[in-house]
PDB file of C-alpha atoms in Angstrom:
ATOM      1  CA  UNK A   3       0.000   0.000   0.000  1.00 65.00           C
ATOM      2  CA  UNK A   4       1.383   3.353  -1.300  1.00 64.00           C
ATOM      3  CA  UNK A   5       0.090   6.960  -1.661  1.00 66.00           C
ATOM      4  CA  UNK A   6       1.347   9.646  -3.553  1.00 66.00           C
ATOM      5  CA  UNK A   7       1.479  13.190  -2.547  1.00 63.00           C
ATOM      6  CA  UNK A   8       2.872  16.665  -3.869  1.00 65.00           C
ATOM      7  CA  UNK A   9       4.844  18.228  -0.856  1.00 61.00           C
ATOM      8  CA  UNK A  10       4.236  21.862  -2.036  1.00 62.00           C
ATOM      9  CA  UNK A  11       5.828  24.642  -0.013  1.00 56.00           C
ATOM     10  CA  UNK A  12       3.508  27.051   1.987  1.00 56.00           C
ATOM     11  CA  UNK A  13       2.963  30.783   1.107  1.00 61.00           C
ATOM     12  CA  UNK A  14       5.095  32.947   3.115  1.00 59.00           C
ATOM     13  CA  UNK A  15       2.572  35.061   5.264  1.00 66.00           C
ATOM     14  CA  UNK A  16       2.593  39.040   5.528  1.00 73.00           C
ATOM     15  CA  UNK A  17       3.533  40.386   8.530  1.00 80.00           C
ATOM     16  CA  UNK A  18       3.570  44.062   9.390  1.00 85.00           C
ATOM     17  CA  UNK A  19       6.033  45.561  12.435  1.00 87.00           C
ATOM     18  CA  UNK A  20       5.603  49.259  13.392  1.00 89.00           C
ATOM     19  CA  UNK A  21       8.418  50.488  15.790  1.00 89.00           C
ATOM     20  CA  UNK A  22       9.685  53.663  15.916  1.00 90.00           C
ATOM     21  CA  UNK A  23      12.502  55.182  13.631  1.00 89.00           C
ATOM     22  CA  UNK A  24      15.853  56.280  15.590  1.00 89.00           C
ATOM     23  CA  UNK A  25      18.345  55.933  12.713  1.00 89.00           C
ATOM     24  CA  UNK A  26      17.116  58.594  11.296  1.00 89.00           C
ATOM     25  CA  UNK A  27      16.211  61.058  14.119  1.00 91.00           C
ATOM     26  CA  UNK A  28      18.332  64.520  14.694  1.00 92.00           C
ATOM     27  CA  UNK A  29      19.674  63.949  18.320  1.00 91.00           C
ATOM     28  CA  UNK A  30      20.783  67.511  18.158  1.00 92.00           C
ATOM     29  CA  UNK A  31      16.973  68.858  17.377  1.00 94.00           C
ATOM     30  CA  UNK A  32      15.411  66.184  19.771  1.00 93.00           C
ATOM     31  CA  UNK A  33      17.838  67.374  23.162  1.00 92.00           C
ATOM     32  CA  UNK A  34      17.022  71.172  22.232  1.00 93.00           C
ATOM     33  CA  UNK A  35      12.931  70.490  22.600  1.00 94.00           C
ATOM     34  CA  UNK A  36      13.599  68.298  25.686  1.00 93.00           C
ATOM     35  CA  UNK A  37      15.225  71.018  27.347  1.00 93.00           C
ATOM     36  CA  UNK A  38      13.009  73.728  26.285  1.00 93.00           C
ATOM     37  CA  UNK A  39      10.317  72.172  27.205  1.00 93.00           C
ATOM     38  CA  UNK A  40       8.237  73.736  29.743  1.00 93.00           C
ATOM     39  CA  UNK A  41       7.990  71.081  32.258  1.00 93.00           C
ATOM     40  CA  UNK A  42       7.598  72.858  35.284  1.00 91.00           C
ATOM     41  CA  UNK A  43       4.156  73.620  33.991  1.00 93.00           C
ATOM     42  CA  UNK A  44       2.942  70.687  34.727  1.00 92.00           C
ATOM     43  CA  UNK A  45       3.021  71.253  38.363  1.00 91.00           C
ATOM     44  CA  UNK A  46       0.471  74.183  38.058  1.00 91.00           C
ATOM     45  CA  UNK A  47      -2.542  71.482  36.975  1.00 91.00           C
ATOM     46  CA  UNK A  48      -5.012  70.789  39.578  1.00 86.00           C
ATOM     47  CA  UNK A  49      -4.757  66.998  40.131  1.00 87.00           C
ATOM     48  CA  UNK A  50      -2.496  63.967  40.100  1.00 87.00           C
ATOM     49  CA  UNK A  51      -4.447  62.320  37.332  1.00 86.00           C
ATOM     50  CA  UNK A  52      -4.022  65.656  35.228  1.00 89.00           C
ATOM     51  CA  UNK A  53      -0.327  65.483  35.864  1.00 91.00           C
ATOM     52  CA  UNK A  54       0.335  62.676  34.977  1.00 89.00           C
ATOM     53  CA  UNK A  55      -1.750  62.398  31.879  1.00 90.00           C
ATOM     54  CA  UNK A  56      -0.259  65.622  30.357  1.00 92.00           C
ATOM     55  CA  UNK A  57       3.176  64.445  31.715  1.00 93.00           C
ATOM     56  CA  UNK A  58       2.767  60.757  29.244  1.00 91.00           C
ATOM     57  CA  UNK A  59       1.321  63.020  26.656  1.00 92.00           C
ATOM     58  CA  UNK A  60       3.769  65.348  26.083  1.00 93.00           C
ATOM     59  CA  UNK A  61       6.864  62.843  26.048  1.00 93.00           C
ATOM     60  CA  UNK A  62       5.079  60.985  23.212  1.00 93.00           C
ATOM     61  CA  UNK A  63       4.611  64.294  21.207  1.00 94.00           C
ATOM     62  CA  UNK A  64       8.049  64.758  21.387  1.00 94.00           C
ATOM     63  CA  UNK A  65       9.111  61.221  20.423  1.00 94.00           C
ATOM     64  CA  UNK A  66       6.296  61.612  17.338  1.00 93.00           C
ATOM     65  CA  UNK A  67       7.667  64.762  16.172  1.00 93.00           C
ATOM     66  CA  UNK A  68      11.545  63.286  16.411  1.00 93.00           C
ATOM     67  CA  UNK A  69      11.235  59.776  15.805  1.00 92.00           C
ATOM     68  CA  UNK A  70       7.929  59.119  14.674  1.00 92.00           C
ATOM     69  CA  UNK A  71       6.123  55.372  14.248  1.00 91.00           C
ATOM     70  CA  UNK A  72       6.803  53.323  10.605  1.00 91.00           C
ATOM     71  CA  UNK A  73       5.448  50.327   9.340  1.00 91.00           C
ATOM     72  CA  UNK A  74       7.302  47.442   7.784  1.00 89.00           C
ATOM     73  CA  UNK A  75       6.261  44.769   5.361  1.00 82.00           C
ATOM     74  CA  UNK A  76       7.869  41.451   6.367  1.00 77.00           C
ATOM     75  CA  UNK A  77       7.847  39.056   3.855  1.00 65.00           C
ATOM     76  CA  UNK A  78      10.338  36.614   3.980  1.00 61.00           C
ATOM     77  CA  UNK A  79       9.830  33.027   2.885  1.00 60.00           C
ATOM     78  CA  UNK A  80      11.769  30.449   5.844  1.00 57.00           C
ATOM     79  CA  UNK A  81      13.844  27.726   3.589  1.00 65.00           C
ATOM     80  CA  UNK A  82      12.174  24.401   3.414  1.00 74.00           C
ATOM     81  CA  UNK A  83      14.342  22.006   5.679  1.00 78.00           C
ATOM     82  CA  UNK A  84      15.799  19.483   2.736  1.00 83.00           C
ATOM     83  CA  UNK A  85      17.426  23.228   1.363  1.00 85.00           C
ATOM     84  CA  UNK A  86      20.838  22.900   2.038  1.00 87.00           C
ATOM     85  CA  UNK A  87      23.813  25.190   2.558  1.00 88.00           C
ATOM     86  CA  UNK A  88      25.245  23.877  -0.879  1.00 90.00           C
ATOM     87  CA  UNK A  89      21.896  24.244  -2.838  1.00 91.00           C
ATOM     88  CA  UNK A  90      21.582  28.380  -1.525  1.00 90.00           C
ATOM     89  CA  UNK A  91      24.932  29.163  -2.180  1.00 92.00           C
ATOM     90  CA  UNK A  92      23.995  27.774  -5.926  1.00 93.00           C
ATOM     91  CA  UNK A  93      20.479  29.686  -6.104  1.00 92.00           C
ATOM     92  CA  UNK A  94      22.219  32.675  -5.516  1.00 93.00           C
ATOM     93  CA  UNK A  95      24.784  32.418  -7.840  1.00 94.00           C
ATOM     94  CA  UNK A  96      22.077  31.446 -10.302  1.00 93.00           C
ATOM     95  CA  UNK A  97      20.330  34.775  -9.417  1.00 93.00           C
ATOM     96  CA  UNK A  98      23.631  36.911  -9.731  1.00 93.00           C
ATOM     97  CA  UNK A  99      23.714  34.792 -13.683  1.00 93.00           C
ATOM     98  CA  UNK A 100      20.576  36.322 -14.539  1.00 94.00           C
ATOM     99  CA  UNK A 101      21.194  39.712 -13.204  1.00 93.00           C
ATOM    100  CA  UNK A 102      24.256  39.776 -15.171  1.00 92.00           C
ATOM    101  CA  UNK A 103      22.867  38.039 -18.606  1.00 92.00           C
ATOM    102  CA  UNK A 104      20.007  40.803 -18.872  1.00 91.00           C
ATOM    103  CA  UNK A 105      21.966  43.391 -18.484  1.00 91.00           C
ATOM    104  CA  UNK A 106      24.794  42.544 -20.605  1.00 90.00           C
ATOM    105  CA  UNK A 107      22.876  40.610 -23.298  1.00 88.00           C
ATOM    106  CA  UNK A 108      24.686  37.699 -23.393  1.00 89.00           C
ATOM    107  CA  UNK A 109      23.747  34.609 -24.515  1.00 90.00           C
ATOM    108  CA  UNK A 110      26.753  32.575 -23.448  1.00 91.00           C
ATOM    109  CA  UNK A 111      25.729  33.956 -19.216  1.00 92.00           C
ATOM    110  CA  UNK A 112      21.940  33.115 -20.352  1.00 92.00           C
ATOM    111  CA  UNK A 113      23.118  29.566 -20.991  1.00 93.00           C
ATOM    112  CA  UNK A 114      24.979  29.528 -18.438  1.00 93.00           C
ATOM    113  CA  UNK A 115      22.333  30.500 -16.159  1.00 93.00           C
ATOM    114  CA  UNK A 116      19.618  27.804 -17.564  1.00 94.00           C
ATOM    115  CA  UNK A 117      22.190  25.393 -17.363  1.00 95.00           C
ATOM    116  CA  UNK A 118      22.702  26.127 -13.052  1.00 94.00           C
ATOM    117  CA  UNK A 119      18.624  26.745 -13.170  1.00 95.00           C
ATOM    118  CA  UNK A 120      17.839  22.755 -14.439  1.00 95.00           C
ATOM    119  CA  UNK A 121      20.350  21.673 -12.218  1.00 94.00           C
ATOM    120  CA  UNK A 122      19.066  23.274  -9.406  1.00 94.00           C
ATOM    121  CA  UNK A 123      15.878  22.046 -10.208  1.00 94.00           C
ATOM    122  CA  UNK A 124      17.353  18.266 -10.229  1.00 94.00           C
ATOM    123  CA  UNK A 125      18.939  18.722  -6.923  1.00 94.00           C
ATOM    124  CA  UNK A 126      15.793  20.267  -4.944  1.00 91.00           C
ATOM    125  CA  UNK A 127      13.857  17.526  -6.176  1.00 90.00           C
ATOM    126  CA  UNK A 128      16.347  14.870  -5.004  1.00 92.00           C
ATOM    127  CA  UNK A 129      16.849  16.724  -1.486  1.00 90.00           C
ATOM    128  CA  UNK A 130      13.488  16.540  -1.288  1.00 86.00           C
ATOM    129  CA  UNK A 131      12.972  12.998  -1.792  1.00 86.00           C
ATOM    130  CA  UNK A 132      15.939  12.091   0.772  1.00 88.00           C
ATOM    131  CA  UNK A 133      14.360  14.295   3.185  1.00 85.00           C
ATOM    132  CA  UNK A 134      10.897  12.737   3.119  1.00 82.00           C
ATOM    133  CA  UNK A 135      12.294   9.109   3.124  1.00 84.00           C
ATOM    134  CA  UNK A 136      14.277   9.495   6.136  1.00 84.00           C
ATOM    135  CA  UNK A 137      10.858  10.534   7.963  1.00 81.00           C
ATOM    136  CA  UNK A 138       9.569   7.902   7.611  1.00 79.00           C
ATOM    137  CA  UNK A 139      12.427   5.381   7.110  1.00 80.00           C
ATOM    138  CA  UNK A 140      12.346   4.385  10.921  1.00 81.00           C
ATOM    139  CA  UNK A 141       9.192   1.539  11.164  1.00 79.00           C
ATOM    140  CA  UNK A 142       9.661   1.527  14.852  1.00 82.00           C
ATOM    141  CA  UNK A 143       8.368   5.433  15.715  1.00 82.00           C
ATOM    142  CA  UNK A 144       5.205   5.456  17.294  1.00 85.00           C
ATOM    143  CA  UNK A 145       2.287   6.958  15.851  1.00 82.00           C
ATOM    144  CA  UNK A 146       2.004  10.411  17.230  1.00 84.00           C
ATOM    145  CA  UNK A 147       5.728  10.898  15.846  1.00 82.00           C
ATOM    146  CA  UNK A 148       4.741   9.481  12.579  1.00 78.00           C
ATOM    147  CA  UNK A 149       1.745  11.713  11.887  1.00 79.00           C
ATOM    148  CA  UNK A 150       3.751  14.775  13.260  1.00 79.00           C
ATOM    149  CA  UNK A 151       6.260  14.314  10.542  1.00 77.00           C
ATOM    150  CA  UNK A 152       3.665  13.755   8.030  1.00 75.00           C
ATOM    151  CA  UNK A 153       1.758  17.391   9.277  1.00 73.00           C
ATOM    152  CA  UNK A 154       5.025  18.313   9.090  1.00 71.00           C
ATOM    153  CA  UNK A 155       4.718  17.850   5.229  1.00 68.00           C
ATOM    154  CA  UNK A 156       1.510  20.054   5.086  1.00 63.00           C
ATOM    155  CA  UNK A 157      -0.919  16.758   4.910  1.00 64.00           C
ATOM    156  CA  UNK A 158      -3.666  16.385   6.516  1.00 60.00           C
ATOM    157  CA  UNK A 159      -5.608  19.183   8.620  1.00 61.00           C
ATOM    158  CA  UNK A 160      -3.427  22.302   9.672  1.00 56.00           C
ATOM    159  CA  UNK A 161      -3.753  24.106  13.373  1.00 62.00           C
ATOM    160  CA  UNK A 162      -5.351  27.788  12.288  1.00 63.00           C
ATOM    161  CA  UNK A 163      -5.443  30.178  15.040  1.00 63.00           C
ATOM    162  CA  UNK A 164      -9.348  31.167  15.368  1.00 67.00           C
ATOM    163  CA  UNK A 165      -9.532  34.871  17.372  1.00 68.00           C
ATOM    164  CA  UNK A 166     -12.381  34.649  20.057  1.00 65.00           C
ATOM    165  CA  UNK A 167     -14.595  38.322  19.978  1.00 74.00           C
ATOM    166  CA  UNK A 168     -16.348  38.235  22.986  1.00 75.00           C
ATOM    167  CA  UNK A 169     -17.603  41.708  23.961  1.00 77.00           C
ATOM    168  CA  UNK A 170     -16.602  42.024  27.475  1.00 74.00           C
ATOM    169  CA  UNK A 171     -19.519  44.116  28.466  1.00 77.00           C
ATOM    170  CA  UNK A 172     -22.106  41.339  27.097  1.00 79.00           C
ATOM    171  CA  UNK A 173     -20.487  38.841  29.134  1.00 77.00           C
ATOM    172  CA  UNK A 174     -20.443  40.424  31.951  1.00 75.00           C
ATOM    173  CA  UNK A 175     -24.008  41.607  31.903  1.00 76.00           C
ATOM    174  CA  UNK A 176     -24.902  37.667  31.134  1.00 76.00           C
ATOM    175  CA  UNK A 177     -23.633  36.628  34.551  1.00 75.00           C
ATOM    176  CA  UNK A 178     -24.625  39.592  36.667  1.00 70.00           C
ATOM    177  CA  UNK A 179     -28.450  38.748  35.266  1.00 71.00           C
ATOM    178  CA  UNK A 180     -27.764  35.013  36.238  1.00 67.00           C
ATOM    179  CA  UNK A 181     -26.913  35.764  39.891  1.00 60.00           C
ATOM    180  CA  UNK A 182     -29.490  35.515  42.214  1.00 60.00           C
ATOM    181  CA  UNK A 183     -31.801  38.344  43.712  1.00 66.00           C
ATOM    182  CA  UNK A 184     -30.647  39.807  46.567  1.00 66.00           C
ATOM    183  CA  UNK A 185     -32.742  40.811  49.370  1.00 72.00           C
ATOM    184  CA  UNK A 186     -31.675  44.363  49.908  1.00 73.00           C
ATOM    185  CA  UNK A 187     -33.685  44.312  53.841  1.00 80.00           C
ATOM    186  CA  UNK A 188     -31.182  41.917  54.866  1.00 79.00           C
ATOM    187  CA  UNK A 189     -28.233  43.654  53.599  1.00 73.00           C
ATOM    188  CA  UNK A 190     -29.092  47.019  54.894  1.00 80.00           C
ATOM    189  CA  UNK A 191     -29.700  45.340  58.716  1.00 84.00           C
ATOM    190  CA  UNK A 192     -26.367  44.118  58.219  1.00 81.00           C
ATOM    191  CA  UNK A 193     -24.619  47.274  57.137  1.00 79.00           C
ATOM    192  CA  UNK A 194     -26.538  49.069  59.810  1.00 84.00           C
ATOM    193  CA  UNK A 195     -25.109  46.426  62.427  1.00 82.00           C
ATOM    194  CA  UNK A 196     -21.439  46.895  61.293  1.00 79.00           C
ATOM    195  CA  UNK A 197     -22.065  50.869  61.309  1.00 80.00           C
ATOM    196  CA  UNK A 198     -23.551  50.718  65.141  1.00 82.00           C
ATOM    197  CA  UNK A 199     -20.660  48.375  66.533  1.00 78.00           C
ATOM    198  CA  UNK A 200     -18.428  50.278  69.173  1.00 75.00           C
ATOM    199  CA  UNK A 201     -14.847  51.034  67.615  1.00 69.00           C
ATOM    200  CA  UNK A 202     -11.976  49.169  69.996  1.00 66.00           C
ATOM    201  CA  UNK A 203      -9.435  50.550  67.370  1.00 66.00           C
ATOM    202  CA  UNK A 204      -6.418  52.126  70.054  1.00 66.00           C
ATOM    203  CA  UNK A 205      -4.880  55.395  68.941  1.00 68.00           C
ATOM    204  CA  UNK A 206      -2.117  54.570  67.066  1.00 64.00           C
ATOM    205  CA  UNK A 207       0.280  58.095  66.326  1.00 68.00           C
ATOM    206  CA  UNK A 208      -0.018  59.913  63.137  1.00 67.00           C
ATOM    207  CA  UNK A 209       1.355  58.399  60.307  1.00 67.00           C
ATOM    208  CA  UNK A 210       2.814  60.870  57.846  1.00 71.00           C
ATOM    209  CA  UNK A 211       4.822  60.327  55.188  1.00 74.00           C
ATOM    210  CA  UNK A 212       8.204  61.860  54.374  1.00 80.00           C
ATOM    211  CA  UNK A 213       8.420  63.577  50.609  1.00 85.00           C
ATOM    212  CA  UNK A 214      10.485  61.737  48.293  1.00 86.00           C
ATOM    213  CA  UNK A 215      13.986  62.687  47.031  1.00 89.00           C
ATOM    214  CA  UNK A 216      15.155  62.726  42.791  1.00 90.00           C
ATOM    215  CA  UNK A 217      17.667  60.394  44.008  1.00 90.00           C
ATOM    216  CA  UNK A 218      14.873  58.114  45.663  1.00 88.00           C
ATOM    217  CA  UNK A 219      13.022  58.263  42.025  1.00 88.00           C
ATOM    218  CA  UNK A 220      16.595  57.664  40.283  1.00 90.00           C
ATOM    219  CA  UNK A 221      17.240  54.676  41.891  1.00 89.00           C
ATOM    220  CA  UNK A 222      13.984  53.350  41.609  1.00 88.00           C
ATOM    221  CA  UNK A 223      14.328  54.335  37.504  1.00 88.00           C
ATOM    222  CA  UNK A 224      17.108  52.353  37.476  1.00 88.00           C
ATOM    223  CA  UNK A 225      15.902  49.538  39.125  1.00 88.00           C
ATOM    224  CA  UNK A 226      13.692  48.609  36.127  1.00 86.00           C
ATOM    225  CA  UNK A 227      15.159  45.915  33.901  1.00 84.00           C
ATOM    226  CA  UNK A 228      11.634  45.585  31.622  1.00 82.00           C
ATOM    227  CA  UNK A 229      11.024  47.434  28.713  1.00 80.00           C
ATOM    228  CA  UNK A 230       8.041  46.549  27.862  1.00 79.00           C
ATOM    229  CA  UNK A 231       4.918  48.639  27.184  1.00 79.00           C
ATOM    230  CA  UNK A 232       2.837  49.831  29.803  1.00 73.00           C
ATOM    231  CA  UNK A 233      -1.154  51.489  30.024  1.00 73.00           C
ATOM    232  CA  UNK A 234       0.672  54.411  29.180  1.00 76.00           C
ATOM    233  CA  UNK A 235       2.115  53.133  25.924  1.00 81.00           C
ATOM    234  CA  UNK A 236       5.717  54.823  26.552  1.00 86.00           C
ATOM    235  CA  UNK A 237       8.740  52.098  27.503  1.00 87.00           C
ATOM    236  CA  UNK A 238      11.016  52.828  30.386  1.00 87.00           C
ATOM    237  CA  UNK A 239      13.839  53.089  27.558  1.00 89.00           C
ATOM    238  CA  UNK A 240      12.374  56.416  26.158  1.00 90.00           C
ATOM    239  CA  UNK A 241      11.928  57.514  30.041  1.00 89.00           C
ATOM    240  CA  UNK A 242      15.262  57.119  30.710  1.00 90.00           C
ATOM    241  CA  UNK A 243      17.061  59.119  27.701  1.00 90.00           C
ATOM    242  CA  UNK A 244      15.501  62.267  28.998  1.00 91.00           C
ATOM    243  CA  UNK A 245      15.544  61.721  32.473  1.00 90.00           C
ATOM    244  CA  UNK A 246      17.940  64.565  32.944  1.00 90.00           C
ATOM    245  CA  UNK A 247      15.361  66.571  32.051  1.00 92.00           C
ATOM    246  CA  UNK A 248      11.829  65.082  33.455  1.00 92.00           C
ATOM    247  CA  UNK A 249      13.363  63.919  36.909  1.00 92.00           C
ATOM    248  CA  UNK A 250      12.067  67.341  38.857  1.00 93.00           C
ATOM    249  CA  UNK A 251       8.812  66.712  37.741  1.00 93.00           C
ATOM    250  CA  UNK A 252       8.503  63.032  38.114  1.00 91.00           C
ATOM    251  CA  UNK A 253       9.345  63.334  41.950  1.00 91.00           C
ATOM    252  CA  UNK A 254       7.232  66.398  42.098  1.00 93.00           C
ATOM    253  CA  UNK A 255       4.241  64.265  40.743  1.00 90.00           C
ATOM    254  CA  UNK A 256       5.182  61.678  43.354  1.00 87.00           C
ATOM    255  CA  UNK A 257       5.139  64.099  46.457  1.00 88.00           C
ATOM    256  CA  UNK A 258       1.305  65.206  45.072  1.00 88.00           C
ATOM    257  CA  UNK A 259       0.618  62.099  45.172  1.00 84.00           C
ATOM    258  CA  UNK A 260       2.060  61.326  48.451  1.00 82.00           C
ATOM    259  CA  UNK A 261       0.342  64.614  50.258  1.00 79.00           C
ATOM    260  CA  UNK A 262      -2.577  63.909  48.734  1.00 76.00           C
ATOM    261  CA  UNK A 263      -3.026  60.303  49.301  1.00 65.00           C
ATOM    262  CA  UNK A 264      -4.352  59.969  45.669  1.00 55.00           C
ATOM    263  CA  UNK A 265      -2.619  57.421  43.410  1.00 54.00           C
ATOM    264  CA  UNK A 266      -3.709  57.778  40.106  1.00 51.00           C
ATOM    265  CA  UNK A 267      -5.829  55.691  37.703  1.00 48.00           C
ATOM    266  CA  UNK A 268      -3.742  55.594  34.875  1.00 48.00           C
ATOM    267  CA  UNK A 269      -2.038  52.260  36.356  1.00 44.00           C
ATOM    268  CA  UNK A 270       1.137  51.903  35.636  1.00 45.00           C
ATOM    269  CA  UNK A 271       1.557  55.421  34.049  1.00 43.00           C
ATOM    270  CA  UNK A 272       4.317  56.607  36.706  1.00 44.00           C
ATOM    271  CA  UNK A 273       7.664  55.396  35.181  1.00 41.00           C
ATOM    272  CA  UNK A 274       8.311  54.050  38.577  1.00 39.00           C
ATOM    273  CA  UNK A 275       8.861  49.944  39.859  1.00 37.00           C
ATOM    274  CA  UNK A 276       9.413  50.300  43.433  1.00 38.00           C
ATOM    275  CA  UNK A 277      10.076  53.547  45.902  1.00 40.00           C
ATOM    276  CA  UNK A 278      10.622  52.932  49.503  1.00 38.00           C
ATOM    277  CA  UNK A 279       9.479  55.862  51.622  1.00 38.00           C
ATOM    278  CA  UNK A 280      10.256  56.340  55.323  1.00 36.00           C
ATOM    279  CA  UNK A 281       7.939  58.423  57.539  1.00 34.00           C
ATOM    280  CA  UNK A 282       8.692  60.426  60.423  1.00 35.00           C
ATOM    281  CA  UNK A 283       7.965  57.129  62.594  1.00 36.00           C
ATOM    282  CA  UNK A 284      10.607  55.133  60.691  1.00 36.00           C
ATOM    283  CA  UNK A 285       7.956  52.996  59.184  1.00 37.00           C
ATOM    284  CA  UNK A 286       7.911  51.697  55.467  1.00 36.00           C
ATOM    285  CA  UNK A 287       5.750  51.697  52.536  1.00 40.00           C
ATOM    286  CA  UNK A 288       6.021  50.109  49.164  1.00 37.00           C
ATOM    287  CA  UNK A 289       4.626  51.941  46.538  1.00 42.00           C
ATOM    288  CA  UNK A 290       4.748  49.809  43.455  1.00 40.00           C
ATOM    289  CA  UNK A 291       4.576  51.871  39.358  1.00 43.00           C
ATOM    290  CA  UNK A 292       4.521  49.584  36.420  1.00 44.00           C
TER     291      UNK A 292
END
């Protein structure tokens, strides 16, 4: 019992990258409008989530305006695996043939070239055929190995990613309309029981925390070894080329935030990991960023 199938080589699929473009960005241009930036203005808006939006929002317009976002087509075909180093280093003297014989005209190159063509031709086929007998070659391999080779080949059904759209907001009005009603009576007799309790909380001092230092916020820059992208779409990497410049305002966002015991609801929008603050009672508190 035999079967015979064409091993044909899969399209290459598209792929676009978008990243930003340094190489060509004007470092000269790019410190000027960091420095002359007015970032002490930030200090005169009202709250911490203010701050710190304007504070994100103004380091990307700077990075748009210097090295702005690009797209790139990707393209490239992967060698099939019975390609070997022998049978490139032919293809792409073949290609450097052709180039040659159209521009020059020549028909001795042109036969040259359809000469290397046909027998590149011969030896993919025969690579080919080596490859897919040793696959299979070994009668001992147990099934799953045997029909991973053969998938391997491109026979038989192929794993294709399926993306799940679920609205969020549909789901999660499905299960709050499955839950159970809730008498509100007994709820509010409870709440009302918790409220009248008598407090046996002791009178601890006043806890008051001590503003941070730049060199408290520099350190804790430092610290961070990820540069991946946050809520606030900006990596650590572009925080720290211009933290000469946005360090005053950084720990003066922090110390609002401190004296105000408001974090803000951008998550993750501070560029800071981890800042240990000591108050006046020599206590700690970790205050965790991104």
């Amino acid at each position: 019992i035999y079967c015979v199938y064409s091993v044909s080589i899969p399209k290459a699929q598209v792929k676009f990258i978008k990243f930003r473009d340094f190489k060509n960005m004007d470092e000269t241009a790019f410190m000027s409008d960091i420095l002359s930036f007015p970032w002490q203005n930030i200090e005169n808006l009202e709250s911490v989530d203010e701050m710190v939006d304007k504070f994100n929002q103004s380091i990307i317009d700077v990075y748009d305006k210097h090295a702005p976002y690009v797209t790139k087509r990707i393209n490239k075909r992967h060698p099939v695996p019975w390609i070997t180093n022998e049978i490139l280093s032919l293809m792409a003297r073949r290609d450097s043939l052709y180039r040659r014989a159209r521009r020059s005209r020549d028909h001795l190159l042109m036969d040259q070239y359809r000469h290397l063509r046909n027998r590149i031709k011969q030896l993919l086929r025969n690579a080919r055929l080596r490859y897919t007998r040793r696959l299979f070659e070994n009668r001992k391999q147990s099934s799953s190995d045997l029909w991973r080779k053969v998938k391997s080949l491109g026979v038989g059904k192929q794993r294709i990613p399926q993306p799940v759209h679920i609205p969020l907001n549909e789901l999660n009005t499905y299960f709050t309309s499955c839950s159970q009603n809730v008498n509100l009576d007994i709820v509010n007799d409870y709440f009302s029981h918790l409220l009248n309790k008598p407090d046996h909380r002791r009178d601890y001092p006043e806890f008051i925390f001590k503003p941070v230092i730049q060199g408290d916020v520099l350190k804790a820059i430092h610290r961070i070894r990820s540069n991946a992208v946050g809520y606030d779409n900006i990596p650590i990497r572009l925080i720290k080329n211009i933290l000469f410049a946005v360090l005053p305002i950084v720990t003066f966002i922090f110390n609002t935030s401190i004296l105000n015991v408001v974090y803000s609801h951008l998550n993750g929008s501070l560029p800071l990991s981890t800042l240990l603050i000591r108050s006046q009672h020599q206590q700690h508190v970790l205050i965790t960023g991104r």
